[in-house]
Coordinates of C-alpha atoms in Angstrom, one line a residue:
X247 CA -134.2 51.9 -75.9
X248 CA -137.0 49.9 -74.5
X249 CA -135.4 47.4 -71.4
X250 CA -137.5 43.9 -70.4
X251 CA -137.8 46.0 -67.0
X252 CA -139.9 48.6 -69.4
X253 CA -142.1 45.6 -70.7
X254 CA -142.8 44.1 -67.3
X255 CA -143.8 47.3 -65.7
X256 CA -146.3 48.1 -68.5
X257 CA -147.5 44.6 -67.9
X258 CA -148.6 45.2 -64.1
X259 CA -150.0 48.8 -64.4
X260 CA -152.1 46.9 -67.5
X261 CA -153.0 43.7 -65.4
X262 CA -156.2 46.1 -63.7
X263 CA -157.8 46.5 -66.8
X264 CA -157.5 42.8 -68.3
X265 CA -159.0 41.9 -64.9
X266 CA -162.3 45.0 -66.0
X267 CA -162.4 43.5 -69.2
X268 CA -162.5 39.9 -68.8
X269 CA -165.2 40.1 -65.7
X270 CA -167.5 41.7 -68.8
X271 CA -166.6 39.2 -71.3
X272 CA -167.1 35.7 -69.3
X273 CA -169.4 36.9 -66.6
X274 CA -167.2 36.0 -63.8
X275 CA -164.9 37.5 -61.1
X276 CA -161.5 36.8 -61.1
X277 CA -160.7 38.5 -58.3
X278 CA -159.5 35.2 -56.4
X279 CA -159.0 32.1 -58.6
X280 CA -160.1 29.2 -57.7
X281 CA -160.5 25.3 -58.4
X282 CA -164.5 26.2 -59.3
X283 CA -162.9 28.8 -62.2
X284 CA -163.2 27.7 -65.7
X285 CA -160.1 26.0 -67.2
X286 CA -159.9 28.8 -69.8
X287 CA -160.2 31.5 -66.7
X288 CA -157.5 29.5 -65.3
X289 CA -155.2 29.7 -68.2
X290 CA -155.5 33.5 -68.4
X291 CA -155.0 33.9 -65.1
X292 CA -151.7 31.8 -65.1
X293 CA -150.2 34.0 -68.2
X294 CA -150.8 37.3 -66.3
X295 CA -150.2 36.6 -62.8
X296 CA -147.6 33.3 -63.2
X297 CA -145.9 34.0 -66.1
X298 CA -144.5 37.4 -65.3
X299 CA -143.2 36.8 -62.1
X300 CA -141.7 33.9 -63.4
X301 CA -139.6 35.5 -66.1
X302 CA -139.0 38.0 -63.4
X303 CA -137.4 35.3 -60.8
X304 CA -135.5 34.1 -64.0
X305 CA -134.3 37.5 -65.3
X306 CA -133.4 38.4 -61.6
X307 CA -132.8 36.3 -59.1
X308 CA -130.9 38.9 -57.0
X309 CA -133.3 39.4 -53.8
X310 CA -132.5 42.2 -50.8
X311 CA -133.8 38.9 -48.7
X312 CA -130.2 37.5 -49.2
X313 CA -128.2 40.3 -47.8
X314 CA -128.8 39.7 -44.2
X315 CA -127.5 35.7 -44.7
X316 CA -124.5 36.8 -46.7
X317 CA -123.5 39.5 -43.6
X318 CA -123.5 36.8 -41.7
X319 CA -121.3 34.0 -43.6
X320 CA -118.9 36.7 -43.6
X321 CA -118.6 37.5 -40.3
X322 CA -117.7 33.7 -40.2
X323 CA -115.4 31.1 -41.3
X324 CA -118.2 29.7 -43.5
X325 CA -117.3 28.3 -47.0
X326 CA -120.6 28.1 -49.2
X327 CA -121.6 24.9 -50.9
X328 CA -121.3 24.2 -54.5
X329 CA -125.5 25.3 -54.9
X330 CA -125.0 28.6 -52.6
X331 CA -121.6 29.3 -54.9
X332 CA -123.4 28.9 -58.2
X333 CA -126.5 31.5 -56.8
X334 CA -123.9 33.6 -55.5
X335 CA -122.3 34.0 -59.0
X336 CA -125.3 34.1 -60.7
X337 CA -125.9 37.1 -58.3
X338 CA -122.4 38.7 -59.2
X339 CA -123.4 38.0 -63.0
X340 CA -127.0 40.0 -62.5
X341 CA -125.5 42.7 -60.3
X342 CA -122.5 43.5 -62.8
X343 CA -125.3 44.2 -65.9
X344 CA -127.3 46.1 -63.9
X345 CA -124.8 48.7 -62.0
X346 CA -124.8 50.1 -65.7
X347 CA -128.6 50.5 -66.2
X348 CA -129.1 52.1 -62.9
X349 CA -129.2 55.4 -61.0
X350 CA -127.0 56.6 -58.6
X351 CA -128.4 55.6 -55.6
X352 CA -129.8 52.6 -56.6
X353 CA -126.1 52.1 -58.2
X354 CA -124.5 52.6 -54.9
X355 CA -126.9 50.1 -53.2
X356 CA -126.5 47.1 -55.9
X357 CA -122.5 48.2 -55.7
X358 CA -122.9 47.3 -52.3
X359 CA -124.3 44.4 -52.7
X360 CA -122.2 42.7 -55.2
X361 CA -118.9 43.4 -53.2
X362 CA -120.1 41.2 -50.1
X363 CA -121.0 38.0 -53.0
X364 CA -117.7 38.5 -54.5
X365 CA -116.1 38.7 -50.9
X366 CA -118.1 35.6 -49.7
X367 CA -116.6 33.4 -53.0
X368 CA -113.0 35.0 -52.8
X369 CA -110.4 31.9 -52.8
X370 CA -109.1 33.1 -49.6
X371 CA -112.0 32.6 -47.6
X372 CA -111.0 28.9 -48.4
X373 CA -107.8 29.2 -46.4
X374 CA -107.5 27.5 -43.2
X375 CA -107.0 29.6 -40.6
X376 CA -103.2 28.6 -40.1
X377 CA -102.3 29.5 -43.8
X378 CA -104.1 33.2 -42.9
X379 CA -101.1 33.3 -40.1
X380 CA -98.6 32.2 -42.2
X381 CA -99.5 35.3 -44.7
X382 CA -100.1 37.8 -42.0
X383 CA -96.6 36.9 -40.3
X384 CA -95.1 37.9 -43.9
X385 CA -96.8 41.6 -43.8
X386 CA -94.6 43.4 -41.5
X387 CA -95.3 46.2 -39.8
X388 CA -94.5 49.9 -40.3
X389 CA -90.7 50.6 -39.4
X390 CA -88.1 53.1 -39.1
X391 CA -85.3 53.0 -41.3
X392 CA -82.1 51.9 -39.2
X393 CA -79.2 54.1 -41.1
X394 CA -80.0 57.6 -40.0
X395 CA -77.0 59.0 -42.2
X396 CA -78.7 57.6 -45.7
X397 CA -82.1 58.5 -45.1
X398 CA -83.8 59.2 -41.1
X399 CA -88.0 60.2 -41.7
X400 CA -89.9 58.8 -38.9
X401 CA -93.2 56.9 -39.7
X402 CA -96.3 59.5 -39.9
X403 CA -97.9 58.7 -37.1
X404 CA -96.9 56.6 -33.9
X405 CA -99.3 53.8 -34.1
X406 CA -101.0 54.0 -37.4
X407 CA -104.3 51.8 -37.5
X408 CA -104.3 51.4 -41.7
X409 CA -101.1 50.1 -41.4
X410 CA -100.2 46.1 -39.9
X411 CA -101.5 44.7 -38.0
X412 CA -104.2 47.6 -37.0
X413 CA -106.3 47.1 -40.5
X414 CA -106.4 43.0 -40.5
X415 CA -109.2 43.8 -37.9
X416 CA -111.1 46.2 -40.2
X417 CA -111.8 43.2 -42.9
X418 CA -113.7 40.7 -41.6
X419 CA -114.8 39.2 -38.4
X420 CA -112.7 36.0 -39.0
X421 CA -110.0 38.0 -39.7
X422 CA -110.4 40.1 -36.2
X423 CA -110.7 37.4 -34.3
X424 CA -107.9 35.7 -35.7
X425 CA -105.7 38.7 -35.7
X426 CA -106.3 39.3 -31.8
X427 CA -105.8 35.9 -31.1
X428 CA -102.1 35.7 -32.7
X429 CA -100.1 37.5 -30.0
X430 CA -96.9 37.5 -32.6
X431 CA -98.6 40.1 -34.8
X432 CA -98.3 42.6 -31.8
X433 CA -95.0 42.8 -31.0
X434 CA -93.1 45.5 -33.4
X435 CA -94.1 48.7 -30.9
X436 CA -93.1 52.0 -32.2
X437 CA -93.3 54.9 -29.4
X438 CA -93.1 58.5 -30.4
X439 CA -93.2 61.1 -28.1
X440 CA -95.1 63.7 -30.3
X441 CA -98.3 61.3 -30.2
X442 CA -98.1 59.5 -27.1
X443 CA -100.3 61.8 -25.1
X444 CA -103.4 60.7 -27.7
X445 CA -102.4 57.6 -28.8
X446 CA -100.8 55.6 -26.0
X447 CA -104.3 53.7 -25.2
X448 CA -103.1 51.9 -28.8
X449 CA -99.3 51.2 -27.3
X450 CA -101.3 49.5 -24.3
X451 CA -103.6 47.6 -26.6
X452 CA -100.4 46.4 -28.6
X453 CA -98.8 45.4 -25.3
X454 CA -101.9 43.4 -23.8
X455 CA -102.2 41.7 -27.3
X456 CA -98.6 40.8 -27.7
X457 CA -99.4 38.8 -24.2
X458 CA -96.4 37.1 -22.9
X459 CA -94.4 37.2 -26.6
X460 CA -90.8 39.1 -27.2
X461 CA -91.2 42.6 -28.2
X462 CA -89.0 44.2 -30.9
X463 CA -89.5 48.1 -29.9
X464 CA -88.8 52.0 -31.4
X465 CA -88.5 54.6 -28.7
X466 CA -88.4 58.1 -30.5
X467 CA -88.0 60.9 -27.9
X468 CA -87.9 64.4 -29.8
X469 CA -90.0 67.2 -27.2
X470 CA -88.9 68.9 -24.6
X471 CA -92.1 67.9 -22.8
X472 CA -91.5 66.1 -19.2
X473 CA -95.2 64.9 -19.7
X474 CA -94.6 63.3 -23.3
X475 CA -91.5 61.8 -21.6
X476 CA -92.8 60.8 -18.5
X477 CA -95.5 58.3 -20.7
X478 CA -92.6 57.1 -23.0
X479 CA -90.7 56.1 -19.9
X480 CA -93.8 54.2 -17.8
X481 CA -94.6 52.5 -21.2
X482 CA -90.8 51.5 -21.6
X483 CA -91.0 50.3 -18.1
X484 CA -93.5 47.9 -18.5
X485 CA -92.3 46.7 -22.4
X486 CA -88.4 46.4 -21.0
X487 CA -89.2 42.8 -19.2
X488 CA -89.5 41.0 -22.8
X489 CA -87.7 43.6 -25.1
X490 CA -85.4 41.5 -27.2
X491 CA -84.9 44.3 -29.5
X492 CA -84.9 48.0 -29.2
X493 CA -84.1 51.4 -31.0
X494 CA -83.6 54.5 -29.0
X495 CA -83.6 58.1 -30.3
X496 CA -83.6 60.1 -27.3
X497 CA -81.4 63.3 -25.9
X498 CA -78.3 62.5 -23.9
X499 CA -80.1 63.6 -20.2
X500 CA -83.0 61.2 -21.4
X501 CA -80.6 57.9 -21.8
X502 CA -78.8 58.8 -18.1
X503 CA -82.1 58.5 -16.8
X504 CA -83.1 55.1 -17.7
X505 CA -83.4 53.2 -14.8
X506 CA -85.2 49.8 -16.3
X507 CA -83.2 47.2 -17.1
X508 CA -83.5 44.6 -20.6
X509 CA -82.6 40.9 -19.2
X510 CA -83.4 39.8 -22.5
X511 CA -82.6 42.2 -24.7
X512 CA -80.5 40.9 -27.9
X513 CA -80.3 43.7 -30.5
X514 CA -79.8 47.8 -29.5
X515 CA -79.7 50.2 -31.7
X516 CA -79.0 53.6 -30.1
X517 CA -78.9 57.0 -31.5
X518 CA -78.0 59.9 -29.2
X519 CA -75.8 62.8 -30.2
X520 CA -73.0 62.7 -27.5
X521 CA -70.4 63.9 -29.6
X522 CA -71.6 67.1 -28.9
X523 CA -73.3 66.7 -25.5
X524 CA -71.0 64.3 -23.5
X525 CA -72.7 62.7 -21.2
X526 CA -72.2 63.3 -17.3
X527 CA -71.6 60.1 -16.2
X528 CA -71.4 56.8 -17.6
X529 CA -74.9 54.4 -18.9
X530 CA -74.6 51.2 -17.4
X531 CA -78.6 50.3 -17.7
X532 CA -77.6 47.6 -20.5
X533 CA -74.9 46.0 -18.4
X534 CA -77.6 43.3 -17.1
X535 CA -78.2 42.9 -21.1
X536 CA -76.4 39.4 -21.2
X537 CA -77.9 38.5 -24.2
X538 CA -76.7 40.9 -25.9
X539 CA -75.4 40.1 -29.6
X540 CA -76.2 43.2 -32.1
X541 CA -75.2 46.8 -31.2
X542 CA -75.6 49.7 -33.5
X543 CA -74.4 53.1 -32.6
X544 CA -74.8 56.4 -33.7
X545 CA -72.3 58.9 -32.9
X546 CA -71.4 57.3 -29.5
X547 CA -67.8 56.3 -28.1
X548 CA -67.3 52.8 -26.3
X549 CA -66.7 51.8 -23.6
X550 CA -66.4 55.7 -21.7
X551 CA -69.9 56.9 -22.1
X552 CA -71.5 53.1 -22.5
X553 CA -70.7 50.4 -20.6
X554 CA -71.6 47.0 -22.5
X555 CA -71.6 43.4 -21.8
X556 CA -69.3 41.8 -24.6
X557 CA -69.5 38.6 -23.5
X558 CA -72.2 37.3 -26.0
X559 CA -71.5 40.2 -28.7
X560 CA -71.4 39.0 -32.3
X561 CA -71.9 42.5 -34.3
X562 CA -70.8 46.1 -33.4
X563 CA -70.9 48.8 -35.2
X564 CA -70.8 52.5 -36.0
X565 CA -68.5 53.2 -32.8
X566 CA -66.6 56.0 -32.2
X567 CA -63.0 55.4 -30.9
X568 CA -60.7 58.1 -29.0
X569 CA -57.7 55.4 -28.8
X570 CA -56.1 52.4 -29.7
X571 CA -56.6 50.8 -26.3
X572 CA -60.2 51.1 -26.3
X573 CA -60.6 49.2 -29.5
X574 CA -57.9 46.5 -28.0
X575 CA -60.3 46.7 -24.6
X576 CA -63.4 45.6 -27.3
X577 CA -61.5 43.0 -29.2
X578 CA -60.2 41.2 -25.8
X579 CA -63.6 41.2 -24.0
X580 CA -65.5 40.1 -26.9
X581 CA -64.3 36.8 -28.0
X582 CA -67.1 36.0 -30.1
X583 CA -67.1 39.5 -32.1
X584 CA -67.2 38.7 -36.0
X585 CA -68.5 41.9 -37.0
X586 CA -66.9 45.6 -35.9
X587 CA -67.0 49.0 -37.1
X588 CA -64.6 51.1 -34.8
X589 CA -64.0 54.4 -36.4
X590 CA -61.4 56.8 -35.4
X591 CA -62.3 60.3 -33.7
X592 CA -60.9 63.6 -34.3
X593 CA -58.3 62.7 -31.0
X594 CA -57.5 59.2 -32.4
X595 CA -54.0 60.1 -33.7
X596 CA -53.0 62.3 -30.8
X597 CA -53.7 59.8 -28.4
X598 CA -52.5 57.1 -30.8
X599 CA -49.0 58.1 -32.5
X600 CA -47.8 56.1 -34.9
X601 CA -45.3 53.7 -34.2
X602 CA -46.4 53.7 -30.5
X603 CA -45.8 50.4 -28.3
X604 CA -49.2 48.7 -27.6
X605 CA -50.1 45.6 -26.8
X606 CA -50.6 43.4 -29.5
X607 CA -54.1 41.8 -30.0
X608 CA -55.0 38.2 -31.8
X609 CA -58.9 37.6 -32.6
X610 CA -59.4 34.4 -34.1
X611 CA -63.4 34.9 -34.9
X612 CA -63.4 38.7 -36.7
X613 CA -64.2 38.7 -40.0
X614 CA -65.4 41.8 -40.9
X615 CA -63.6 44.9 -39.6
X616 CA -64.3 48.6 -40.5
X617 CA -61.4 51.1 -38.8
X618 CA -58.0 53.6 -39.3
X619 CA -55.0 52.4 -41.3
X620 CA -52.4 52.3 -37.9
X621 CA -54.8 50.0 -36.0
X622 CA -53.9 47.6 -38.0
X623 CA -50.3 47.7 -37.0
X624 CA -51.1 45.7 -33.7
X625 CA -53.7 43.1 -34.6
X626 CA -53.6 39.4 -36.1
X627 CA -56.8 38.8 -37.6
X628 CA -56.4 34.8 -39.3
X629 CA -60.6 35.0 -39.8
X630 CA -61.0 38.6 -41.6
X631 CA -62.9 38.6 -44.8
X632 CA -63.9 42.0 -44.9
X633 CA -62.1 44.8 -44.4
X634 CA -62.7 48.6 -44.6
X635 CA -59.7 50.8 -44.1
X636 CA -60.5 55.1 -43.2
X637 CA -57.9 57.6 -42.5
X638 CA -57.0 58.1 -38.4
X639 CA -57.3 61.9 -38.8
X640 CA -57.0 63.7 -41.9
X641 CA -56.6 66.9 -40.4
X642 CA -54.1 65.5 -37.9
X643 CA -51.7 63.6 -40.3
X644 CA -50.1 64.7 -43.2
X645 CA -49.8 63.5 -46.5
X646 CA -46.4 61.6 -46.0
X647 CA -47.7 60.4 -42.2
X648 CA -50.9 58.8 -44.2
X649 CA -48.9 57.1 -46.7
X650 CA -46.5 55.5 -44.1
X651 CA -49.7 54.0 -42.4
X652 CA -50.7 52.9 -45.3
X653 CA -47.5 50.6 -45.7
X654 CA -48.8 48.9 -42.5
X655 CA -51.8 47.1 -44.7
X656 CA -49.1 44.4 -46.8
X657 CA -47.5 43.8 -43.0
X658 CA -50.8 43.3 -41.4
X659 CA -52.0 40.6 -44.5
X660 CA -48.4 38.8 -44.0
X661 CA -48.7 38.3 -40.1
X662 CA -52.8 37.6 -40.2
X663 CA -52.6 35.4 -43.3
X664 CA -56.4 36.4 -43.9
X665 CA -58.2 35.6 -46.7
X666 CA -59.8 39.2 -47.7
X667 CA -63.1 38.9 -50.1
X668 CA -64.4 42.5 -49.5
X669 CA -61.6 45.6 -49.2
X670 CA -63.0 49.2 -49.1
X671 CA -61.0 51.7 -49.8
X672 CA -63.4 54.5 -49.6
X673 CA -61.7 57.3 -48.2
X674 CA -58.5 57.4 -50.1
X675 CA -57.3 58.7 -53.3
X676 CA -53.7 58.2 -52.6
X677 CA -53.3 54.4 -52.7
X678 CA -51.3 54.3 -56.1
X679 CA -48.2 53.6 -54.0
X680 CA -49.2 50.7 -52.1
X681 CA -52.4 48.6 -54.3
X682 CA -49.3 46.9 -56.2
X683 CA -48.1 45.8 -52.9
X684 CA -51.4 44.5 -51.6
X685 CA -53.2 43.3 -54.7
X686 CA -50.7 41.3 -54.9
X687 CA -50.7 39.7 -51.4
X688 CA -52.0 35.8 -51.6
X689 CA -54.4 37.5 -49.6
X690 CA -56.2 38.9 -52.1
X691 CA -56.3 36.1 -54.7
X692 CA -59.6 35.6 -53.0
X693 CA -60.5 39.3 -53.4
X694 CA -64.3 39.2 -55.5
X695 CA -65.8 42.6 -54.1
X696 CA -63.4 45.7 -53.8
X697 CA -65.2 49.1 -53.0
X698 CA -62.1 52.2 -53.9
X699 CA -61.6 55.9 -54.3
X700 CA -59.6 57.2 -57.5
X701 CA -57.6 60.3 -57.9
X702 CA -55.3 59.2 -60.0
X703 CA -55.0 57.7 -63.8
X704 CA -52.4 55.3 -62.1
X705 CA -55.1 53.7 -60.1
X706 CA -57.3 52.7 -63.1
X707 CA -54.1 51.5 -64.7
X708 CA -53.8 49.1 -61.4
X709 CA -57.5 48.0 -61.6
X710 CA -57.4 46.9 -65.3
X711 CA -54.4 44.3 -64.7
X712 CA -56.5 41.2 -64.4
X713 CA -52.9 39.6 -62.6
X714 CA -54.4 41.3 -59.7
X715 CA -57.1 40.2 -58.3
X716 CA -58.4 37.8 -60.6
X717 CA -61.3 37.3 -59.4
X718 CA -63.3 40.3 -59.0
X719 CA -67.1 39.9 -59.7
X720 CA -67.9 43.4 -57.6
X721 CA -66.6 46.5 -58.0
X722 CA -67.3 50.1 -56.8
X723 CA -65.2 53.2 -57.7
X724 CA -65.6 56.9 -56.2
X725 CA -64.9 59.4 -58.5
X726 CA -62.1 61.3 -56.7
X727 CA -60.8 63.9 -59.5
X728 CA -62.0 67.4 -59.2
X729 CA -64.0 68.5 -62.4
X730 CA -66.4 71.6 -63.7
X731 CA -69.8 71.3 -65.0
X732 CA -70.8 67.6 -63.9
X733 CA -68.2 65.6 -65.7
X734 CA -66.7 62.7 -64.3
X735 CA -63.7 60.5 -65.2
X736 CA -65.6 57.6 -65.9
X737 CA -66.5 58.8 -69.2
X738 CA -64.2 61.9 -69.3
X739 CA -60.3 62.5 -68.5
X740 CA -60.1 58.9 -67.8
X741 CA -62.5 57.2 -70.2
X742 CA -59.7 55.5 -71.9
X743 CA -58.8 53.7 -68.6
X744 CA -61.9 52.8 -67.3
X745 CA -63.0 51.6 -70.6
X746 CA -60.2 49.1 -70.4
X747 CA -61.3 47.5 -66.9
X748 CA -64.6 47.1 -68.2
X749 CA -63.1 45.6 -71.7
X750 CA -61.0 43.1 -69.4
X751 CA -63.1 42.4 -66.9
X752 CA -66.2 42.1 -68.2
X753 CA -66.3 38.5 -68.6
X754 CA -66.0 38.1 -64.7
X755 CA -67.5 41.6 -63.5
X756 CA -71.2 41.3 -62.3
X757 CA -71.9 44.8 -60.9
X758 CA -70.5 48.1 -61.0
X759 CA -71.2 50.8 -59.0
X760 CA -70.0 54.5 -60.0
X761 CA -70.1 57.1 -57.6
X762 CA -69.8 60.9 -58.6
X763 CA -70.4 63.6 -55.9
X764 CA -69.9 66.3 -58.4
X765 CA -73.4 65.2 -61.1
X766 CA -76.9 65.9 -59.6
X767 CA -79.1 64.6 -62.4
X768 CA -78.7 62.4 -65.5
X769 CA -77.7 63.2 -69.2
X770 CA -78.3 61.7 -72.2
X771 CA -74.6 61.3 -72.3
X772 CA -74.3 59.7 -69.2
X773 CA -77.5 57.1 -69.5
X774 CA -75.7 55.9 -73.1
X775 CA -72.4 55.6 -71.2
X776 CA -73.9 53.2 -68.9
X777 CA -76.1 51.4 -71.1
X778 CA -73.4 50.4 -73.4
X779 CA -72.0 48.7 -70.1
X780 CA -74.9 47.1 -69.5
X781 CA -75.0 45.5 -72.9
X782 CA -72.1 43.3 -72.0
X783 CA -74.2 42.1 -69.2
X784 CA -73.0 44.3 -65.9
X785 CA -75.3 45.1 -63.1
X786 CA -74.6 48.8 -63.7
X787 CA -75.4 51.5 -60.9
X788 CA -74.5 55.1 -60.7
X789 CA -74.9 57.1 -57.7
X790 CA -74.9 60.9 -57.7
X791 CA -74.9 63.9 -54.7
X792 CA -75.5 63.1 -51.8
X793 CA -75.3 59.4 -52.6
X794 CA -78.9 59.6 -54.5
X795 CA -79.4 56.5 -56.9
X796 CA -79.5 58.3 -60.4
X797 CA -79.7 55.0 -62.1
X798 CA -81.4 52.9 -63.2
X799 CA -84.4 55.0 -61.9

């Protein structure tokens, strides 16, 4: 196939010998043109030296004179003008035909070349420079997941520059220098001992670009290296002045030795084994945390190993409890709590009996509460919403012991005359005795989310009378029975049952969540189960081992 780049080039190795052959035939020399050469001469000479460039200019108007000019619009805030936009296209438009007719390396250069003209007329080089900060504020950085017991993977690296905000400085040099000059973009710092040594010249450069803003920090402590550690802790030194939030991972030893102090810290998340490894002495570093209004533990008990301010405390959770009196000691120093999960130990009920006399507590601002059955046999809670309910100490108490705390639930919702909109019921099976007596407490008229355990057919029975709790739009059931081969009792010994809370239900259920410990993957089966529940218009999810999501996908 013969291209007009073909044609031209056999014009100009020809142009020599039209020059030979018209010197001969007219006498003259056209070796420079002039105003003395005949008009004809001048007509010939205007077809082969004019006309071909010409038709070049207009067949390509791409030039390598350009590229400098357009490397430096980008590196700017400048917008082209309607004239410069229309070349630029015309550019693209040239560019875009001829990355098909070309070679390799000649491919790679005019490749080059139109990604900088499609980069200089990109729409968002049109954005002022406040909308750019707007966006960037919305891509957040890189962080640890908070729930260590669902899913606990560390980012890959400590301070990864192809993640935010590192790359916004790779793009351009507006968006460098725009970046750099936003100190808010700088403030999420995650620390990990494992790359500190080579990477904390990046933690600085955070730091000094964050200037005088709050910091939200990850400290992840996980070497026995004094060296590693020694860096974290200088760095954490010099961060701890305007930490407002902060996550530590670190050993037990580690967290005695912090010696800074947080004046403004506001959210703690801590996760240090002490269960195991109790600590020698008690960590009062956060005591001058004043501020303080979010706590999440893992696996630590309050207030023995860690002493906290509870005057400002809103949220608490994930704390282990060897007593009664210790969760009393958190619900009368924190008056503004709302939100607390204070779980039983393995000592609870020893130090605890049943039927003990203890003090008795009124909170008028908790509404969510997460705790053992007999706790509940001292407190007034008028605010509670939520309410999560686990057994004291299965090992400790037996069968009959667990159902007689149990009777203290319909007592508790009598004296607190709560309104209750979300009840977990997680860890019990053997509720059959008392959910008539709850479900139908006026406290529970309000009841839309219910999260519940079932070992029993009578259970299912319970959840299918629409008398109780009329107005359930949530609901989540455990699969409690013990079965072979995967089956549960959704869709197997109890289909019958559960088929009839769906049937009666379904015109006020919005989401379902079944839970079955016992099926690893998905069957055919099981998908049409669900999708015929999903038909009638439920939000349908099914969690399998290990609390995976099996479906949807």
């Amino acid at each position: 196939m013969i291209t007009d780049a073909d044609v031209i080039n056999d014009l100009n190795q020809s142009i020599p010998f039209l020059f030979t052959t018209i010197s001969h035939t007219f006498g003259a020399d056209f070796s420079e043109p002039s105003i003395y050469t005949p008009p004809i001469t001048q007509c010939i000479w205007w077809h082969i030296l004019y006309v071909p460039t010409f038709l070049r200019a207009m067949e390509q108007p791409y030039t390598d004179a350009h590229e400098f000019q357009i490397y430096t619009y980008l590196r700017s805030n400048y917008i082209p003008t309607d004239e410069e936009g229309a070349q630029v296209l015309s550019d693209v438009a040239f560019l875009t035909r001829e990355l098909a007719l070309t070679n390799c390396l000649d491919q790679e250069k005019k490749k080059k070349a139109l990604d900088i003209r499609q980069s200089l007329v990109a729409p968002i080089r049109r954005l002022p420079v406040e909308i750019l900060l707007e966006i960037f504020s919305l891509l957040s950085p890189e962080r640890p997941p908070s729930d260590r017991e669902i899913s606990y993977s560390l980012p890959s690296r400590a301070s990864n520059t192809l993640e935010m905000p590192w790359v916004l400085s790779h793009v351009s040099g507006l968006w460098r220098a725009t970046s750099l000059a936003s100190p808010s973009l700088w403030t999420d710092i995650y620390i990990a001992s494992k790359y500190v040594k080579h990477e904390q010249f990046l933690v600085h450069a955070a730091l000094s670009r964050s200037q005088d803003s709050p910091l939200h920090l990850c400290i992840h402590i996980d070497l026995d290296d004094s060296e590693c550690e020694e860096i974290v802790m200088g760095i954490l030194s010099l961060a701890a002045p305007r930490c407002i939030s902060l996550r530590l991972d670190i050993p037990a030893p580690t967290l005695v030795g912090l010696s800074c102090s947080f004046p403004r810290l506001q959210r703690l998340e801590l996760h240090v084994d002490t269960h195991s490894i109790n600590l020698p002495t008690s960590v009062e570093v956060f005591m001058q945390s004043t501020q303080l209004r979010s706590v999440h533990f893992m696996e630590v008990r309050v207030p023995e190993e860690i002493q906290l301010p509870f005057t400002e405390l809103h949220d608490l959770s994930q704390v282990f409890v060897d007593s009664y009196d210790q969760l009393a000691d958190i619900l009368k120093g924190a008056n503004d709590l709302v939100s607390l999960e204070a779980w039983p130990s393995g000592v609870y009920s020893s130090n605890s009996p049943f039927g003990f006399t203890a003090e008795k507590i009124t909170h008028s601002k908790l509404s969510y509460l997460d705790t053992g059955f007999s706790a509940l046999e001292h407190l007034t809670l008028p605010a509670l919403e939520g309410l999560t309910l686990d057994e004291d100490d299965p090992d400790y108490d037996s069968e009959t012991d667990m159902e007689e705390k149990m009777l203290v639930l319909p007592d508790f919702l009598e004296r607190s005359k709560c309104r209750i909109r979300r009840l977990g019921l997680m860890g019990y099976g053997r509720v059959a005795k008392i959910l008539p007596l709850v479900f139908g407490s006026p406290s529970f008229i309000t009841l839309t989310q219910l999260e519940i355990c079932v070992e029993s057919v009578e259970v299912y029975g319970l959840l299918g009378d629409t008398r109780l709790m009329p107005h359930l739009r949530e609901l989540s059931i455990r699969d409690g029975f013990e079965t072979e081969n995967g089956e549960t009792s959704f869709f197997g010994v109890c289909e019958e049952a559960f088929s009839a809370i769906v049937a009666v239900r379904r015109d006020r259920l919005s989401r379902l969540t079944l839970t079955s410990l016992e099926v690893e993957r998905m069957t055919p089966d099981l998908v049409e189960h669900i999708r015929q529940i999903a038909d009638d218009g439920i939000d349908v999810t099914f969690l399998g081992r290990r609390l995976d999501r099996l479906y949807p996908p």
